Amino acid sequence: MRTVYSVSEARTASKNARETGMKVGFVPTMGALHSGHMSLVHRAHTECDYVVVSIFVNPTQFGPGEDFDRYPRTLDQDLEKCRSAGVDLVFVPSASEMYPPGFDSWVEVKGLITETLEGSFRPGHFRGVATVCAKLFNIVAPQRAYFGMKDYQQLKVIQKMVRDLDMPIDIIPCETVREADGLAMSSRNSYLDFEERRAATVLSRALNAASDAFEAGQKDATALEEVARGLIKAEPLASIDYVAIRDAESLEPIQVVDKTAVLLLAVRIGTTRLIDNCLIGPNVNI
Ligand code: AMP
């Protein structure tokens, strides 16, 4: 496994692999790697010949007062996990390597897809995400890039960016990996103390309760949202940013779940903000 720190080294290593006929698979991350990230790496391994992981806590996707400074950074362990998983190339740029003095070009995906939900609670977040992904795609030039459904809105934004800008990359969505008690794995789970960790299971319990209500015949989106909201409200350590059922592609609000929809949650457990989601609809099994 090679670890590189500069744009030019990453570009050259990936280009060399491609030129020998290898299919390049790319997994962008912010590090603090867990089994969720590694599931993307394993998937990339099964479908590609050369697997590139980037580890970069991207400052431009954090707003003022967010957790950029205290975001977990565990590079040594991350590199060890990548090595054991058979990653070929790890790209670990610094902020000044990605955003040198004079940097002034941004990728903005417009419309509801970036303005709603995470976009309304984290203004500028998706501009940072789209810009860093566009840059990483240009540097690594993979044939495939792997994204977790855990960050569902991010996945939809990246799919749209790639479509709108004709980027020659297949975006591969990957299932959310969960702890045994249902909590979606996240680097931010390390912020939770013992009591908060227990309370955090309310997100997956709320998703499951709404899915069960759908399976039992409830198709009304507001009623399904209320099922999830009711459970979360009963948890004293939790406070809701949003609970929303949306069209699974456009993220537009819907009244009735008569085709595939997504139930998205953002919930603060103490000071830790967690997100989770599940697909709901005919022919969807979670
Ligand atoms: P992050 O390091 O949080 O930016 O995540 C890097 C990638 O890993 C993104 O595509 C995430 O959606 C994905 N990811 C994070 N947590 C999980 C999880 N629990 N299951 C599957 N994918 C995940």
PDB file of C-alpha atoms and ligand atoms in Angstrom:
ATOM      1  CA  MET A   1       0.000   0.000   0.000  1.00  0.00           C
ATOM      2  CA  ARG A   2       1.241   3.478  -0.874  1.00  0.00           C
ATOM      3  CA  THR A   3       0.373   6.550   1.153  1.00  0.00           C
ATOM      4  CA  VAL A   4       0.700   9.870  -0.654  1.00  0.00           C
ATOM      5  CA  TYR A   5       0.170  13.431   0.486  1.00  0.00           C
ATOM      6  CA  SER A   6       0.291  15.538  -2.672  1.00  0.00           C
ATOM      7  CA  VAL A   7      -2.170  15.993  -5.508  1.00  0.00           C
ATOM      8  CA  SER A   8       0.499  15.226  -8.089  1.00  0.00           C
ATOM      9  CA  GLU A   9       1.568  11.922  -6.454  1.00  0.00           C
ATOM     10  CA  ALA A  10      -2.057  10.796  -6.123  1.00  0.00           C
ATOM     11  CA  ARG A  11      -2.821  11.727  -9.708  1.00  0.00           C
ATOM     12  CA  THR A  12       0.245   9.940 -11.068  1.00  0.00           C
ATOM     13  CA  ALA A  13      -0.253   6.740  -9.039  1.00  0.00           C
ATOM     14  CA  SER A  14      -3.886   6.423 -10.084  1.00  0.00           C
ATOM     15  CA  LYS A  15      -3.119   7.285 -13.709  1.00  0.00           C
ATOM     16  CA  ASN A  16      -0.375   4.631 -13.832  1.00  0.00           C
ATOM     17  CA  ALA A  17      -2.806   2.010 -12.539  1.00  0.00           C
ATOM     18  CA  ARG A  18      -5.438   2.998 -15.100  1.00  0.00           C
ATOM     19  CA  GLU A  19      -2.924   2.943 -17.923  1.00  0.00           C
ATOM     20  CA  THR A  20      -2.020  -0.648 -17.167  1.00  0.00           C
ATOM     21  CA  GLY A  21      -5.690  -1.490 -17.753  1.00  0.00           C
ATOM     22  CA  MET A  22      -6.797  -1.637 -14.134  1.00  0.00           C
ATOM     23  CA  LYS A  23     -10.243  -0.495 -13.054  1.00  0.00           C
ATOM     24  CA  VAL A  24      -9.843   2.163 -10.348  1.00  0.00           C
ATOM     25  CA  GLY A  25     -12.329   2.242  -7.451  1.00  0.00           C
ATOM     26  CA  PHE A  26     -12.387   5.222  -5.105  1.00  0.00           C
ATOM     27  CA  VAL A  27     -13.660   5.615  -1.531  1.00  0.00           C
ATOM     28  CA  PRO A  28     -13.574   9.225  -0.279  1.00  0.00           C
ATOM     29  CA  THR A  29     -13.619   9.539   3.539  1.00  0.00           C
ATOM     30  CA  MET A  30     -12.894  11.919   6.368  1.00  0.00           C
ATOM     31  CA  GLY A  31     -11.035   9.193   8.259  1.00  0.00           C
ATOM     32  CA  ALA A  32     -11.712   7.791  11.753  1.00  0.00           C
ATOM     33  CA  LEU A  33     -12.450   4.685   9.733  1.00  0.00           C
ATOM     34  CA  HIS A  34     -14.997   2.148  10.993  1.00  0.00           C
ATOM     35  CA  SER A  35     -16.721  -0.911   9.556  1.00  0.00           C
ATOM     36  CA  GLY A  36     -19.091   1.310   7.553  1.00  0.00           C
ATOM     37  CA  HIS A  37     -16.186   2.842   5.658  1.00  0.00           C
ATOM     38  CA  MET A  38     -14.506  -0.542   5.323  1.00  0.00           C
ATOM     39  CA  SER A  39     -17.634  -2.051   3.758  1.00  0.00           C
ATOM     40  CA  LEU A  40     -17.219   0.482   0.936  1.00  0.00           C
ATOM     41  CA  VAL A  41     -13.568  -0.536   0.584  1.00  0.00           C
ATOM     42  CA  HIS A  42     -14.510  -4.245   0.453  1.00  0.00           C
ATOM     43  CA  ARG A  43     -17.163  -3.555  -2.171  1.00  0.00           C
ATOM     44  CA  ALA A  44     -14.625  -1.570  -4.220  1.00  0.00           C
ATOM     45  CA  HIS A  45     -12.247  -4.507  -3.942  1.00  0.00           C
ATOM     46  CA  THR A  46     -14.766  -6.966  -5.340  1.00  0.00           C
ATOM     47  CA  GLU A  47     -15.509  -4.728  -8.355  1.00  0.00           C
ATOM     48  CA  CYS A  48     -12.198  -2.985  -9.104  1.00  0.00           C
ATOM     49  CA  ASP A  49      -8.509  -3.817  -9.565  1.00  0.00           C
ATOM     50  CA  TYR A  50      -6.996  -0.805  -7.811  1.00  0.00           C
ATOM     51  CA  VAL A  51      -8.596   0.719  -4.713  1.00  0.00           C
ATOM     52  CA  VAL A  52      -7.925   4.300  -3.671  1.00  0.00           C
ATOM     53  CA  VAL A  53      -9.047   5.724  -0.308  1.00  0.00           C
ATOM     54  CA  SER A  54      -8.818   9.413   0.522  1.00  0.00           C
ATOM     55  CA  ILE A  55      -8.645  10.617   4.117  1.00  0.00           C
ATOM     56  CA  PHE A  56      -9.360  14.321   4.364  1.00  0.00           C
ATOM     57  CA  VAL A  57     -11.346  16.203   6.985  1.00  0.00           C
ATOM     58  CA  ASN A  58     -12.665  18.755   4.532  1.00  0.00           C
ATOM     59  CA  PRO A  59     -12.867  22.156   6.222  1.00  0.00           C
ATOM     60  CA  THR A  60     -15.178  23.659   3.583  1.00  0.00           C
ATOM     61  CA  GLN A  61     -18.079  21.367   4.440  1.00  0.00           C
ATOM     62  CA  PHE A  62     -18.146  22.413   8.104  1.00  0.00           C
ATOM     63  CA  GLY A  63     -20.018  25.546   9.146  1.00  0.00           C
ATOM     64  CA  PRO A  64     -18.935  28.015  11.830  1.00  0.00           C
ATOM     65  CA  GLY A  65     -19.490  26.477  15.274  1.00  0.00           C
ATOM     66  CA  GLU A  66     -19.551  22.909  13.897  1.00  0.00           C
ATOM     67  CA  ASP A  67     -17.180  20.149  14.980  1.00  0.00           C
ATOM     68  CA  PHE A  68     -14.299  20.607  12.502  1.00  0.00           C
ATOM     69  CA  ASP A  69     -11.697  21.149  15.242  1.00  0.00           C
ATOM     70  CA  ARG A  70     -12.741  18.207  17.373  1.00  0.00           C
ATOM     71  CA  TYR A  71     -13.598  15.812  14.521  1.00  0.00           C
ATOM     72  CA  PRO A  72     -11.784  12.527  15.362  1.00  0.00           C
ATOM     73  CA  ARG A  73      -8.439  12.129  13.605  1.00  0.00           C
ATOM     74  CA  THR A  74      -6.937   8.626  13.885  1.00  0.00           C
ATOM     75  CA  LEU A  75      -4.569   8.443  10.922  1.00  0.00           C
ATOM     76  CA  ASP A  76      -2.275   5.666  12.182  1.00  0.00           C
ATOM     77  CA  GLN A  77      -5.163   3.289  12.879  1.00  0.00           C
ATOM     78  CA  ASP A  78      -6.828   4.309   9.603  1.00  0.00           C
ATOM     79  CA  LEU A  79      -3.727   3.433   7.600  1.00  0.00           C
ATOM     80  CA  GLU A  80      -3.474   0.094   9.386  1.00  0.00           C
ATOM     81  CA  LYS A  81      -7.099  -0.706   8.521  1.00  0.00           C
ATOM     82  CA  CYS A  82      -6.510   0.246   4.895  1.00  0.00           C
ATOM     83  CA  ARG A  83      -3.382  -1.904   4.762  1.00  0.00           C
ATOM     84  CA  SER A  84      -5.220  -4.944   6.195  1.00  0.00           C
ATOM     85  CA  ALA A  85      -8.060  -4.415   3.736  1.00  0.00           C
ATOM     86  CA  GLY A  86      -5.659  -4.482   0.781  1.00  0.00           C
ATOM     87  CA  VAL A  87      -6.093  -0.841  -0.250  1.00  0.00           C
ATOM     88  CA  ASP A  88      -3.615   0.096  -2.970  1.00  0.00           C
ATOM     89  CA  LEU A  89      -3.351   3.846  -2.494  1.00  0.00           C
ATOM     90  CA  VAL A  90      -4.250   6.172   0.379  1.00  0.00           C
ATOM     91  CA  PHE A  91      -4.368   9.883  -0.379  1.00  0.00           C
ATOM     92  CA  VAL A  92      -3.988  12.084   2.711  1.00  0.00           C
ATOM     93  CA  PRO A  93      -3.837  15.698   1.552  1.00  0.00           C
ATOM     94  CA  SER A  94      -3.464  18.671   3.873  1.00  0.00           C
ATOM     95  CA  ALA A  95      -5.978  21.517   3.729  1.00  0.00           C
ATOM     96  CA  SER A  96      -3.389  23.726   2.008  1.00  0.00           C
ATOM     97  CA  GLU A  97      -2.738  21.025  -0.605  1.00  0.00           C
ATOM     98  CA  MET A  98      -6.460  20.942  -1.472  1.00  0.00           C
ATOM     99  CA  TYR A  99      -7.126  24.662  -0.989  1.00  0.00           C
ATOM    100  CA  PRO A 100      -3.904  26.540  -1.760  1.00  0.00           C
ATOM    101  CA  PRO A 101      -3.771  30.322  -1.492  1.00  0.00           C
ATOM    102  CA  GLY A 102      -5.876  31.846  -4.263  1.00  0.00           C
ATOM    103  CA  PHE A 103      -8.302  28.924  -4.435  1.00  0.00           C
ATOM    104  CA  ASP A 104     -11.583  30.427  -5.621  1.00  0.00           C
ATOM    105  CA  SER A 105     -13.637  27.919  -7.621  1.00  0.00           C
ATOM    106  CA  TRP A 106     -16.674  26.151  -6.207  1.00  0.00           C
ATOM    107  CA  VAL A 107     -19.121  23.509  -7.363  1.00  0.00           C
ATOM    108  CA  GLU A 108     -22.691  24.289  -6.409  1.00  0.00           C
ATOM    109  CA  VAL A 109     -25.517  21.859  -7.031  1.00  0.00           C
ATOM    110  CA  LYS A 110     -28.581  24.110  -6.981  1.00  0.00           C
ATOM    111  CA  GLY A 111     -32.170  23.458  -6.030  1.00  0.00           C
ATOM    112  CA  LEU A 112     -34.195  21.659  -3.414  1.00  0.00           C
ATOM    113  CA  ILE A 113     -31.823  18.705  -3.271  1.00  0.00           C
ATOM    114  CA  THR A 114     -29.165  20.835  -1.538  1.00  0.00           C
ATOM    115  CA  GLU A 115     -31.422  23.433   0.098  1.00  0.00           C
ATOM    116  CA  THR A 116     -33.653  21.089   2.082  1.00  0.00           C
ATOM    117  CA  LEU A 117     -32.944  18.956   5.189  1.00  0.00           C
ATOM    118  CA  GLU A 118     -29.156  18.952   5.837  1.00  0.00           C
ATOM    119  CA  GLY A 119     -28.842  21.962   3.524  1.00  0.00           C
ATOM    120  CA  SER A 120     -31.209  24.049   5.624  1.00  0.00           C
ATOM    121  CA  PHE A 121     -29.522  23.113   8.914  1.00  0.00           C
ATOM    122  CA  ARG A 122     -25.983  23.294   7.502  1.00  0.00           C
ATOM    123  CA  PRO A 123     -25.842  26.159   4.965  1.00  0.00           C
ATOM    124  CA  GLY A 124     -22.883  25.762   2.604  1.00  0.00           C
ATOM    125  CA  HIS A 125     -22.348  22.135   3.595  1.00  0.00           C
ATOM    126  CA  PHE A 126     -23.138  20.643   0.193  1.00  0.00           C
ATOM    127  CA  ARG A 127     -21.111  23.293  -1.630  1.00  0.00           C
ATOM    128  CA  GLY A 128     -18.106  22.057   0.365  1.00  0.00           C
ATOM    129  CA  VAL A 129     -18.999  18.409  -0.255  1.00  0.00           C
ATOM    130  CA  ALA A 130     -19.573  18.859  -4.005  1.00  0.00           C
ATOM    131  CA  THR A 131     -16.407  20.905  -4.430  1.00  0.00           C
ATOM    132  CA  VAL A 132     -14.140  18.469  -2.582  1.00  0.00           C
ATOM    133  CA  CYS A 133     -15.652  15.456  -4.369  1.00  0.00           C
ATOM    134  CA  ALA A 134     -15.251  17.136  -7.767  1.00  0.00           C
ATOM    135  CA  LYS A 135     -11.608  17.878  -6.944  1.00  0.00           C
ATOM    136  CA  LEU A 136     -10.960  14.351  -5.671  1.00  0.00           C
ATOM    137  CA  PHE A 137     -12.655  12.868  -8.753  1.00  0.00           C
ATOM    138  CA  ASN A 138     -10.417  15.020 -10.987  1.00  0.00           C
ATOM    139  CA  ILE A 139      -7.298  13.948  -9.087  1.00  0.00           C
ATOM    140  CA  VAL A 140      -8.020  10.216  -8.762  1.00  0.00           C
ATOM    141  CA  ALA A 141     -10.070   9.870 -11.968  1.00  0.00           C
ATOM    142  CA  PRO A 142     -11.686   6.608 -10.838  1.00  0.00           C
ATOM    143  CA  GLN A 143     -14.111   4.593 -12.942  1.00  0.00           C
ATOM    144  CA  ARG A 144     -16.209   3.955  -9.829  1.00  0.00           C
ATOM    145  CA  ALA A 145     -16.715   5.825  -6.550  1.00  0.00           C
ATOM    146  CA  TYR A 146     -18.393   4.314  -3.504  1.00  0.00           C
ATOM    147  CA  PHE A 147     -20.738   6.257  -1.221  1.00  0.00           C
ATOM    148  CA  GLY A 148     -22.706   5.165   1.834  1.00  0.00           C
ATOM    149  CA  MET A 149     -26.483   5.407   1.937  1.00  0.00           C
ATOM    150  CA  LYS A 150     -26.007   6.502   5.562  1.00  0.00           C
ATOM    151  CA  ASP A 151     -25.456   9.993   4.108  1.00  0.00           C
ATOM    152  CA  TYR A 152     -28.409   9.668   1.765  1.00  0.00           C
ATOM    153  CA  GLN A 153     -28.765  13.313   0.762  1.00  0.00           C
ATOM    154  CA  GLN A 154     -25.019  13.540   0.088  1.00  0.00           C
ATOM    155  CA  LEU A 155     -25.288  10.474  -2.163  1.00  0.00           C
ATOM    156  CA  LYS A 156     -28.131  12.101  -4.131  1.00  0.00           C
ATOM    157  CA  VAL A 157     -26.213  15.385  -4.454  1.00  0.00           C
ATOM    158  CA  ILE A 158     -23.105  13.594  -5.757  1.00  0.00           C
ATOM    159  CA  GLN A 159     -25.155  11.512  -8.193  1.00  0.00           C
ATOM    160  CA  LYS A 160     -26.718  14.723  -9.512  1.00  0.00           C
ATOM    161  CA  MET A 161     -23.381  16.523  -9.787  1.00  0.00           C
ATOM    162  CA  VAL A 162     -21.885  13.626 -11.751  1.00  0.00           C
ATOM    163  CA  ARG A 163     -24.925  13.518 -14.037  1.00  0.00           C
ATOM    164  CA  ASP A 164     -25.148  17.299 -14.548  1.00  0.00           C
ATOM    165  CA  LEU A 165     -21.423  17.743 -15.210  1.00  0.00           C
ATOM    166  CA  ASP A 166     -20.978  14.570 -17.317  1.00  0.00           C
ATOM    167  CA  MET A 167     -18.296  13.183 -15.030  1.00  0.00           C
ATOM    168  CA  PRO A 168     -17.331   9.726 -16.358  1.00  0.00           C
ATOM    169  CA  ILE A 169     -17.729   7.977 -12.991  1.00  0.00           C
ATOM    170  CA  ASP A 170     -20.216   5.399 -11.749  1.00  0.00           C
ATOM    171  CA  ILE A 171     -21.443   6.292  -8.272  1.00  0.00           C
ATOM    172  CA  ILE A 172     -22.095   3.103  -6.325  1.00  0.00           C
ATOM    173  CA  PRO A 173     -24.478   3.381  -3.342  1.00  0.00           C
ATOM    174  CA  CYS A 174     -23.648   1.064  -0.408  1.00  0.00           C
ATOM    175  CA  GLU A 175     -25.907  -0.127   2.420  1.00  0.00           C
ATOM    176  CA  THR A 176     -25.631   1.433   5.859  1.00  0.00           C
ATOM    177  CA  VAL A 177     -23.597  -0.664   8.300  1.00  0.00           C
ATOM    178  CA  ARG A 178     -25.015  -0.708  11.843  1.00  0.00           C
ATOM    179  CA  GLU A 179     -23.914  -1.664  15.326  1.00  0.00           C
ATOM    180  CA  ALA A 180     -25.600  -4.742  16.807  1.00  0.00           C
ATOM    181  CA  ASP A 181     -28.244  -2.558  18.474  1.00  0.00           C
ATOM    182  CA  GLY A 182     -29.093  -0.756  15.242  1.00  0.00           C
ATOM    183  CA  LEU A 183     -27.120   2.482  15.629  1.00  0.00           C
ATOM    184  CA  ALA A 184     -25.690   3.464  12.248  1.00  0.00           C
ATOM    185  CA  MET A 185     -21.901   3.491  12.429  1.00  0.00           C
ATOM    186  CA  SER A 186     -20.506   7.007  12.335  1.00  0.00           C
ATOM    187  CA  SER A 187     -17.221   8.647  13.267  1.00  0.00           C
ATOM    188  CA  ARG A 188     -19.325  11.020  15.386  1.00  0.00           C
ATOM    189  CA  ASN A 189     -20.588   8.170  17.598  1.00  0.00           C
ATOM    190  CA  SER A 190     -17.299   8.537  19.513  1.00  0.00           C
ATOM    191  CA  TYR A 191     -18.653  11.820  20.933  1.00  0.00           C
ATOM    192  CA  LEU A 192     -21.409   9.972  22.815  1.00  0.00           C
ATOM    193  CA  ASP A 193     -21.052   9.191  26.508  1.00  0.00           C
ATOM    194  CA  PHE A 194     -22.548   6.021  27.982  1.00  0.00           C
ATOM    195  CA  GLU A 195     -26.073   7.373  28.502  1.00  0.00           C
ATOM    196  CA  GLU A 196     -26.104   9.152  25.139  1.00  0.00           C
ATOM    197  CA  ARG A 197     -24.921   6.009  23.377  1.00  0.00           C
ATOM    198  CA  ARG A 198     -27.950   4.173  24.788  1.00  0.00           C
ATOM    199  CA  ALA A 199     -30.274   7.046  23.801  1.00  0.00           C
ATOM    200  CA  ALA A 200     -28.839   7.129  20.264  1.00  0.00           C
ATOM    201  CA  THR A 201     -30.537   3.837  19.421  1.00  0.00           C
ATOM    202  CA  VAL A 202     -33.738   5.887  19.178  1.00  0.00           C
ATOM    203  CA  LEU A 203     -32.878   6.829  15.587  1.00  0.00           C
ATOM    204  CA  SER A 204     -32.914   3.278  14.239  1.00  0.00           C
ATOM    205  CA  ARG A 205     -35.843   2.372  16.502  1.00  0.00           C
ATOM    206  CA  ALA A 206     -37.802   5.275  15.011  1.00  0.00           C
ATOM    207  CA  LEU A 207     -36.944   4.198  11.456  1.00  0.00           C
ATOM    208  CA  ASN A 208     -37.966   0.610  12.204  1.00  0.00           C
ATOM    209  CA  ALA A 209     -41.238   1.684  13.829  1.00  0.00           C
ATOM    210  CA  ALA A 210     -42.180   3.781  10.799  1.00  0.00           C
ATOM    211  CA  SER A 211     -41.243   0.933   8.432  1.00  0.00           C
ATOM    212  CA  ASP A 212     -43.347  -1.478  10.469  1.00  0.00           C
ATOM    213  CA  ALA A 213     -46.298   0.947  10.356  1.00  0.00           C
ATOM    214  CA  PHE A 214     -45.918   1.133   6.569  1.00  0.00           C
ATOM    215  CA  GLU A 215     -45.842  -2.667   6.317  1.00  0.00           C
ATOM    216  CA  ALA A 216     -48.959  -2.785   8.504  1.00  0.00           C
ATOM    217  CA  GLY A 217     -50.806  -0.618   5.960  1.00  0.00           C
ATOM    218  CA  GLN A 218     -50.152   3.013   6.891  1.00  0.00           C
ATOM    219  CA  LYS A 219     -49.309   4.868   3.653  1.00  0.00           C
ATOM    220  CA  ASP A 220     -49.857   8.450   4.798  1.00  0.00           C
ATOM    221  CA  ALA A 221     -46.486  10.225   4.978  1.00  0.00           C
ATOM    222  CA  THR A 222     -47.444  12.582   7.822  1.00  0.00           C
ATOM    223  CA  ALA A 223     -48.766   9.685   9.907  1.00  0.00           C
ATOM    224  CA  LEU A 224     -45.554   7.713   9.298  1.00  0.00           C
ATOM    225  CA  GLU A 225     -43.428  10.726  10.247  1.00  0.00           C
ATOM    226  CA  GLU A 226     -45.505  11.014  13.435  1.00  0.00           C
ATOM    227  CA  VAL A 227     -44.716   7.392  14.342  1.00  0.00           C
ATOM    228  CA  ALA A 228     -40.983   8.145  14.145  1.00  0.00           C
ATOM    229  CA  ARG A 229     -41.322  11.569  15.799  1.00  0.00           C
ATOM    230  CA  GLY A 230     -43.315  10.120  18.714  1.00  0.00           C
ATOM    231  CA  LEU A 231     -40.573   7.663  19.603  1.00  0.00           C
ATOM    232  CA  ILE A 232     -37.835  10.276  19.423  1.00  0.00           C
ATOM    233  CA  LYS A 233     -39.821  12.755  21.523  1.00  0.00           C
ATOM    234  CA  ALA A 234     -40.137  10.093  24.221  1.00  0.00           C
ATOM    235  CA  GLU A 235     -36.340   9.970  24.554  1.00  0.00           C
ATOM    236  CA  PRO A 236     -35.310  12.719  27.018  1.00  0.00           C
ATOM    237  CA  LEU A 237     -31.743  13.095  25.669  1.00  0.00           C
ATOM    238  CA  ALA A 238     -32.909  13.500  22.051  1.00  0.00           C
ATOM    239  CA  SER A 239     -34.030  16.607  20.223  1.00  0.00           C
ATOM    240  CA  ILE A 240     -35.232  16.615  16.633  1.00  0.00           C
ATOM    241  CA  ASP A 241     -33.795  18.710  13.796  1.00  0.00           C
ATOM    242  CA  TYR A 242     -36.016  16.999  11.229  1.00  0.00           C
ATOM    243  CA  VAL A 243     -38.068  13.870  10.596  1.00  0.00           C
ATOM    244  CA  ALA A 244     -39.125  13.791   6.956  1.00  0.00           C
ATOM    245  CA  ILE A 245     -40.489  11.367   4.388  1.00  0.00           C
ATOM    246  CA  ARG A 246     -39.419  12.388   0.895  1.00  0.00           C
ATOM    247  CA  ASP A 247     -39.391  11.085  -2.640  1.00  0.00           C
ATOM    248  CA  ALA A 248     -36.331   8.824  -2.780  1.00  0.00           C
ATOM    249  CA  GLU A 249     -34.889  10.470  -5.904  1.00  0.00           C
ATOM    250  CA  SER A 250     -35.832  14.162  -5.810  1.00  0.00           C
ATOM    251  CA  LEU A 251     -36.177  14.499  -2.012  1.00  0.00           C
ATOM    252  CA  GLU A 252     -39.418  16.407  -2.646  1.00  0.00           C
ATOM    253  CA  PRO A 253     -42.103  16.167   0.032  1.00  0.00           C
ATOM    254  CA  ILE A 254     -44.787  13.551  -0.615  1.00  0.00           C
ATOM    255  CA  GLN A 255     -48.224  12.935   0.880  1.00  0.00           C
ATOM    256  CA  VAL A 256     -48.650   9.235   0.217  1.00  0.00           C
ATOM    257  CA  VAL A 257     -46.016   6.517   0.076  1.00  0.00           C
ATOM    258  CA  ASP A 258     -47.046   4.816  -3.160  1.00  0.00           C
ATOM    259  CA  LYS A 259     -43.527   4.444  -4.581  1.00  0.00           C
ATOM    260  CA  THR A 260     -40.062   4.272  -3.062  1.00  0.00           C
ATOM    261  CA  ALA A 261     -39.609   6.978  -0.454  1.00  0.00           C
ATOM    262  CA  VAL A 262     -36.956   7.727   2.106  1.00  0.00           C
ATOM    263  CA  LEU A 263     -37.462   8.555   5.760  1.00  0.00           C
ATOM    264  CA  LEU A 264     -34.661  10.855   6.902  1.00  0.00           C
ATOM    265  CA  LEU A 265     -33.840  11.834  10.471  1.00  0.00           C
ATOM    266  CA  ALA A 266     -31.483  14.340  12.044  1.00  0.00           C
ATOM    267  CA  VAL A 267     -31.485  14.184  15.815  1.00  0.00           C
ATOM    268  CA  ARG A 268     -29.278  15.783  18.436  1.00  0.00           C
ATOM    269  CA  ILE A 269     -28.316  13.523  21.316  1.00  0.00           C
ATOM    270  CA  GLY A 270     -26.913  15.972  23.830  1.00  0.00           C
ATOM    271  CA  THR A 271     -24.548  18.060  21.697  1.00  0.00           C
ATOM    272  CA  THR A 272     -23.939  15.322  19.104  1.00  0.00           C
ATOM    273  CA  ARG A 273     -25.873  15.616  15.877  1.00  0.00           C
ATOM    274  CA  LEU A 274     -26.669  12.252  14.237  1.00  0.00           C
ATOM    275  CA  ILE A 275     -28.379  11.450  10.944  1.00  0.00           C
ATOM    276  CA  ASP A 276     -29.931   8.230   9.701  1.00  0.00           C
ATOM    277  CA  ASN A 277     -32.458   7.134   7.115  1.00  0.00           C
ATOM    278  CA  CYS A 278     -34.215   4.168   5.560  1.00  0.00           C
ATOM    279  CA  LEU A 279     -36.062   3.490   2.354  1.00  0.00           C
ATOM    280  CA  ILE A 280     -39.786   2.911   2.732  1.00  0.00           C
ATOM    281  CA  GLY A 281     -42.168   1.775   0.065  1.00  0.00           C
ATOM    282  CA  PRO A 282     -43.538  -1.068  -1.971  1.00  0.00           C
ATOM    283  CA  ASN A 283     -40.752  -3.591  -2.765  1.00  0.00           C
ATOM    284  CA  VAL A 284     -38.333  -2.169  -0.221  1.00  0.00           C
ATOM    285  CA  ASN A 285     -36.941  -4.446   2.466  1.00  0.00           C
ATOM    286  CA  ILE A 286     -34.841  -2.893   5.175  1.00  0.00           C
TER     287      ILE A 286
HETATM  288  P1  AMP B   1     -17.280  10.159   6.120  1.00  0.00           P
HETATM  289  O1  AMP B   1     -15.922   9.736   6.542  1.00  0.00           O
HETATM  290  O2  AMP B   1     -18.253  10.313   7.232  1.00  0.00           O
HETATM  291  O3  AMP B   1     -17.253  11.349   5.182  1.00  0.00           O
HETATM  292  O4  AMP B   1     -17.852   8.960   5.239  1.00  0.00           O
HETATM  293  C1  AMP B   1     -17.158   8.487   4.112  1.00  0.00           C
HETATM  294  C2  AMP B   1     -18.069   7.553   3.357  1.00  0.00           C
HETATM  295  O5  AMP B   1     -18.423   6.447   4.197  1.00  0.00           O
HETATM  296  C3  AMP B   1     -19.391   8.218   2.923  1.00  0.00           C
HETATM  297  O6  AMP B   1     -19.742   7.763   1.631  1.00  0.00           O
HETATM  298  C4  AMP B   1     -20.349   7.730   3.969  1.00  0.00           C
HETATM  299  O7  AMP B   1     -21.697   7.695   3.530  1.00  0.00           O
HETATM  300  C5  AMP B   1     -19.830   6.311   4.215  1.00  0.00           C
HETATM  301  N1  AMP B   1     -20.295   5.811   5.499  1.00  0.00           N
HETATM  302  C6  AMP B   1     -20.202   6.428   6.705  1.00  0.00           C
HETATM  303  N2  AMP B   1     -20.808   5.680   7.663  1.00  0.00           N
HETATM  304  C7  AMP B   1     -21.300   4.577   7.038  1.00  0.00           C
HETATM  305  C8  AMP B   1     -22.036   3.429   7.481  1.00  0.00           C
HETATM  306  N3  AMP B   1     -22.404   3.271   8.749  1.00  0.00           N
HETATM  307  N4  AMP B   1     -22.373   2.489   6.563  1.00  0.00           N
HETATM  308  C9  AMP B   1     -22.014   2.649   5.263  1.00  0.00           C
HETATM  309  N5  AMP B   1     -21.329   3.706   4.785  1.00  0.00           N
HETATM  310  C10 AMP B   1     -20.964   4.662   5.654  1.00  0.00           C
END
